[in-house]
Coordinates of C-alpha atoms in Angstrom, one line a residue:
Chain A
X49 CA 30.3 11.4 15.3
X50 CA 27.3 9.2 14.6
X51 CA 23.8 10.7 15.1
X52 CA 20.3 9.7 14.5
X53 CA 17.5 12.2 13.6
X54 CA 13.8 11.5 14.0
X55 CA 11.9 14.2 12.3
X56 CA 8.6 14.1 14.2
X57 CA 8.3 14.6 17.9
X58 CA 4.6 13.7 18.1
X59 CA 2.4 12.2 15.5
X60 CA -1.4 11.9 15.9
X61 CA -3.4 9.6 13.7
X62 CA -6.8 8.1 13.5
X63 CA -7.2 4.4 13.4
X64 CA -6.7 2.8 10.0
X65 CA -4.5 5.7 8.8
X66 CA -1.2 4.9 7.3
X67 CA 2.0 5.6 9.3
X68 CA 5.5 6.6 8.2
X69 CA 8.0 7.8 10.8
X70 CA 11.2 9.2 9.5
X71 CA 14.7 8.3 10.6
X72 CA 18.0 9.5 9.2
X73 CA 21.4 8.7 10.5
X74 CA 24.8 10.1 9.9
X75 CA 27.6 7.6 9.4
X76 CA 29.3 6.6 6.2
X77 CA 30.3 3.1 7.1
X78 CA 28.5 -0.2 7.6
X79 CA 25.6 0.2 9.9
X80 CA 23.0 -1.9 11.6
X81 CA 19.7 -0.2 12.1
X82 CA 16.9 -0.7 14.6
X83 CA 13.5 0.5 15.6
X84 CA 12.5 0.1 19.2
X85 CA 9.1 0.7 20.7
X86 CA 8.0 1.6 24.2
X87 CA 4.4 1.1 25.0
X88 CA 2.9 3.0 27.9
X89 CA 4.2 1.4 31.1
X90 CA 6.2 -1.3 29.4
X91 CA 9.9 -2.1 28.6
X92 CA 11.6 -0.7 25.6
X93 CA 11.5 -3.6 23.1
X94 CA 12.8 -4.3 19.6
X95 CA 10.3 -3.7 16.8
X96 CA 12.6 -4.7 13.9
X97 CA 16.2 -4.6 12.8
X98 CA 18.3 -4.4 9.7
X99 CA 21.7 -6.0 9.5
X100 CA 22.2 -6.9 5.9
X101 CA 20.3 -8.3 2.9
X102 CA 16.9 -7.3 1.8
X103 CA 16.6 -3.6 2.7
X104 CA 12.9 -3.9 3.4
X105 CA 12.5 -5.5 6.8
X106 CA 9.4 -6.7 8.5
X107 CA 8.9 -6.6 12.2
X108 CA 6.3 -7.4 14.7
X109 CA 2.7 -6.2 14.6
X110 CA 2.7 -5.4 10.9
X111 CA 5.5 -2.8 11.0
X112 CA 8.1 -2.6 8.3
X113 CA 11.1 -0.4 7.6
X114 CA 13.1 0.3 4.5
X115 CA 16.8 0.9 4.5
X116 CA 17.8 3.4 1.8
X117 CA 21.5 3.7 1.9
X118 CA 21.8 6.6 -0.5
X119 CA 19.5 8.6 1.7
X120 CA 20.9 7.4 5.0
X121 CA 17.3 6.6 6.0
X122 CA 15.5 3.9 7.8
X123 CA 11.8 5.0 7.8
X124 CA 9.2 3.0 9.7
X125 CA 5.9 2.2 8.1
X126 CA 2.6 0.6 8.8
X127 CA -0.3 0.6 6.3
X128 CA -3.1 0.8 8.9
X129 CA -2.5 1.8 12.5
X130 CA -4.5 0.6 15.5
X131 CA -5.2 2.3 18.8
X132 CA -2.8 -0.3 20.4
X133 CA 0.1 1.2 18.4
X134 CA 0.1 4.2 20.7
X135 CA 3.6 4.3 22.0
X136 CA 7.0 6.0 21.6
X137 CA 9.2 4.8 18.8
X138 CA 12.9 5.1 18.7
X139 CA 15.2 4.7 15.8
X140 CA 18.8 3.5 16.6
X141 CA 22.0 2.9 14.7
X142 CA 25.0 0.8 15.6
X143 CA 28.0 1.7 13.5
X144 CA 31.1 -0.4 13.4
X145 CA 33.0 2.4 15.1
X146 CA 33.8 1.7 18.7
X147 CA 36.9 -0.2 19.5
X148 CA 35.2 -1.8 22.4
X149 CA 31.7 -3.1 22.4
X150 CA 30.1 -2.9 19.0
X151 CA 26.7 -3.3 20.6
X152 CA 26.5 0.4 21.4
X153 CA 23.5 1.9 20.0
X154 CA 22.9 5.6 19.2
X155 CA 19.3 6.5 19.6
X156 CA 17.1 9.2 18.1
X157 CA 15.0 11.4 20.3
X158 CA 12.0 9.3 19.8
X159 CA 8.6 9.9 18.2
X160 CA 5.4 9.7 20.2
X161 CA 2.6 8.2 18.3
X162 CA -1.0 8.7 19.5
X163 CA -3.7 6.8 17.7
X164 CA -7.3 8.0 18.1
X165 CA -9.9 5.3 18.3
Chain B
X140 CA 15.8 -17.8 29.3
X141 CA 17.5 -14.6 30.0
X142 CA 16.0 -11.9 32.2
X143 CA 17.2 -8.5 33.3
X144 CA 16.2 -6.9 36.6
X145 CA 16.6 -3.3 37.7
X146 CA 15.9 -1.8 41.1
X147 CA 14.7 0.3 42.6
X148 CA 11.9 1.0 40.1
X149 CA 11.3 4.5 41.5
X150 CA 13.5 6.7 43.6
X151 CA 13.1 10.2 45.0
X152 CA 16.3 11.7 46.4
X153 CA 17.4 15.1 47.7
X154 CA 20.1 17.0 46.0
X155 CA 23.5 16.1 47.3
X156 CA 22.5 12.6 48.4
X157 CA 24.2 9.4 47.0
X158 CA 22.7 7.1 44.4
X159 CA 23.0 3.4 43.7
X160 CA 20.9 1.8 41.0
X161 CA 21.4 -1.9 40.4
X162 CA 21.0 -4.1 37.4
X163 CA 21.4 -7.8 37.1
X164 CA 21.1 -10.2 34.2
X165 CA 20.2 -13.9 34.6
X166 CA 20.5 -16.8 32.3
X167 CA 23.6 -15.7 30.4
X168 CA 27.3 -15.4 30.9
X169 CA 29.7 -12.5 30.0
X170 CA 27.1 -10.2 28.7
X171 CA 27.9 -6.7 27.5
X172 CA 26.1 -4.3 29.9
X173 CA 24.9 -0.8 29.3
X174 CA 23.4 2.1 31.2
X175 CA 21.2 4.5 29.2
X176 CA 19.4 7.6 30.4
X177 CA 16.1 8.6 28.9
X178 CA 15.0 12.2 29.2
X179 CA 11.8 13.6 27.8
X180 CA 12.4 14.8 24.3
X181 CA 16.0 13.8 24.3
X182 CA 15.9 10.1 23.4
X183 CA 18.2 7.6 25.0
X184 CA 21.7 8.7 25.9
X185 CA 24.3 6.0 26.4
X186 CA 26.1 6.7 29.7
X187 CA 28.3 3.6 30.4
X188 CA 29.0 0.2 28.9
X189 CA 31.0 -2.7 30.1
X190 CA 32.4 -5.7 28.3
X191 CA 33.5 -7.6 31.4
X192 CA 34.1 -7.5 35.1
X193 CA 35.8 -4.3 36.2
X194 CA 35.8 -2.9 32.6
X195 CA 33.8 0.3 32.3
X196 CA 33.7 2.8 29.4
X197 CA 32.1 6.2 29.9
X198 CA 30.4 7.8 26.9
X199 CA 29.5 11.1 28.5
X200 CA 31.3 13.0 31.3
X201 CA 28.9 13.5 34.1
X202 CA 28.2 13.3 37.8
X203 CA 27.7 9.5 37.6
X204 CA 29.9 6.5 37.7
X205 CA 29.4 2.8 37.0
X206 CA 30.9 -0.4 38.4
X207 CA 30.7 -4.1 37.5
X208 CA 31.7 -6.1 40.5
X209 CA 30.3 -9.4 39.1
X210 CA 29.8 -10.8 35.7
X211 CA 26.1 -10.1 35.6
X212 CA 25.8 -7.1 37.8
X213 CA 26.1 -3.5 36.8
X214 CA 25.7 -0.6 39.2
X215 CA 25.2 3.1 38.5
X216 CA 26.3 5.4 41.3
X217 CA 26.7 9.0 42.3
X218 CA 28.3 10.5 45.4
X219 CA 26.2 13.7 45.2
X220 CA 23.1 13.9 43.1
X221 CA 22.3 17.0 41.1
X222 CA 18.9 18.2 40.0
X223 CA 20.0 17.4 36.4
X224 CA 20.4 13.8 37.3
X225 CA 16.7 13.3 37.3
X226 CA 15.5 10.9 34.6
X227 CA 14.7 7.4 33.6
X228 CA 17.7 5.1 33.7
X229 CA 17.7 2.0 31.6
X230 CA 20.0 -1.0 31.9
X231 CA 20.5 -3.2 28.8
X232 CA 22.5 -6.2 27.7
X233 CA 23.6 -8.1 24.7
X234 CA 26.2 -10.7 23.8
X235 CA 29.3 -10.8 21.7
X236 CA 31.5 -8.4 19.9
X237 CA 29.2 -8.0 16.9
X238 CA 26.1 -5.8 16.7
X239 CA 23.5 -7.6 18.5
X240 CA 20.1 -6.6 19.7
X241 CA 19.9 -4.9 23.0
X242 CA 17.5 -6.2 25.7
X243 CA 16.4 -3.6 28.1
X244 CA 15.3 -3.7 31.7
X245 CA 12.2 -2.0 33.0
X246 CA 14.0 1.1 34.1
X247 CA 14.5 3.1 37.2
X248 CA 12.9 6.5 37.5
X249 CA 15.0 8.9 39.5
X250 CA 13.6 12.2 40.8
X251 CA 16.1 14.6 42.4
X252 CA 14.5 17.3 44.5

């Protein structure tokens, strides 16, 4: 069965520090990968996605993620975090597995990011 | 533009009582609809999805059920709530049979006492 692992439950950084949140998935076929973010009190929203092509994808607010197929990874990065990046971040994978809706996403458990001003 | 609405936003219910959470999508037709549950430290768990009226697929056996009486309406129900049903329930939608981005609603927080 597909699964998504996010290695860090809670990450605490100071402003301007660099960020890397790990995400590994288990599925051997074609995958689509996503990072979603949930700011305090707000909807879960898409940060970035990878469907095909350039494995380095750029999202909103200066975030990027790199798909490394050989490592089954899709780590999220940002060179310099801001206090406003404080949120919970979820990695998700959609494998071409389900006979029904292929829009099903399997989510990781999430990583809380706290940025100190 | 498309919008997704969930209600109620917050609900406190006693054990053994029934539940009905509603989700509606506006501005689109024949969406795929999903119910997820978000529990602290456990990420988002897909509960049900629907590709059309009356078509419900269950991902996890549980005390809950889902129905889709109309094209853009998705309802999560329970006849008798358990303490373990407490959580944050998110409705989401996307279009098509391919892998498309999910758009989430604001969520409904359920506390079972």
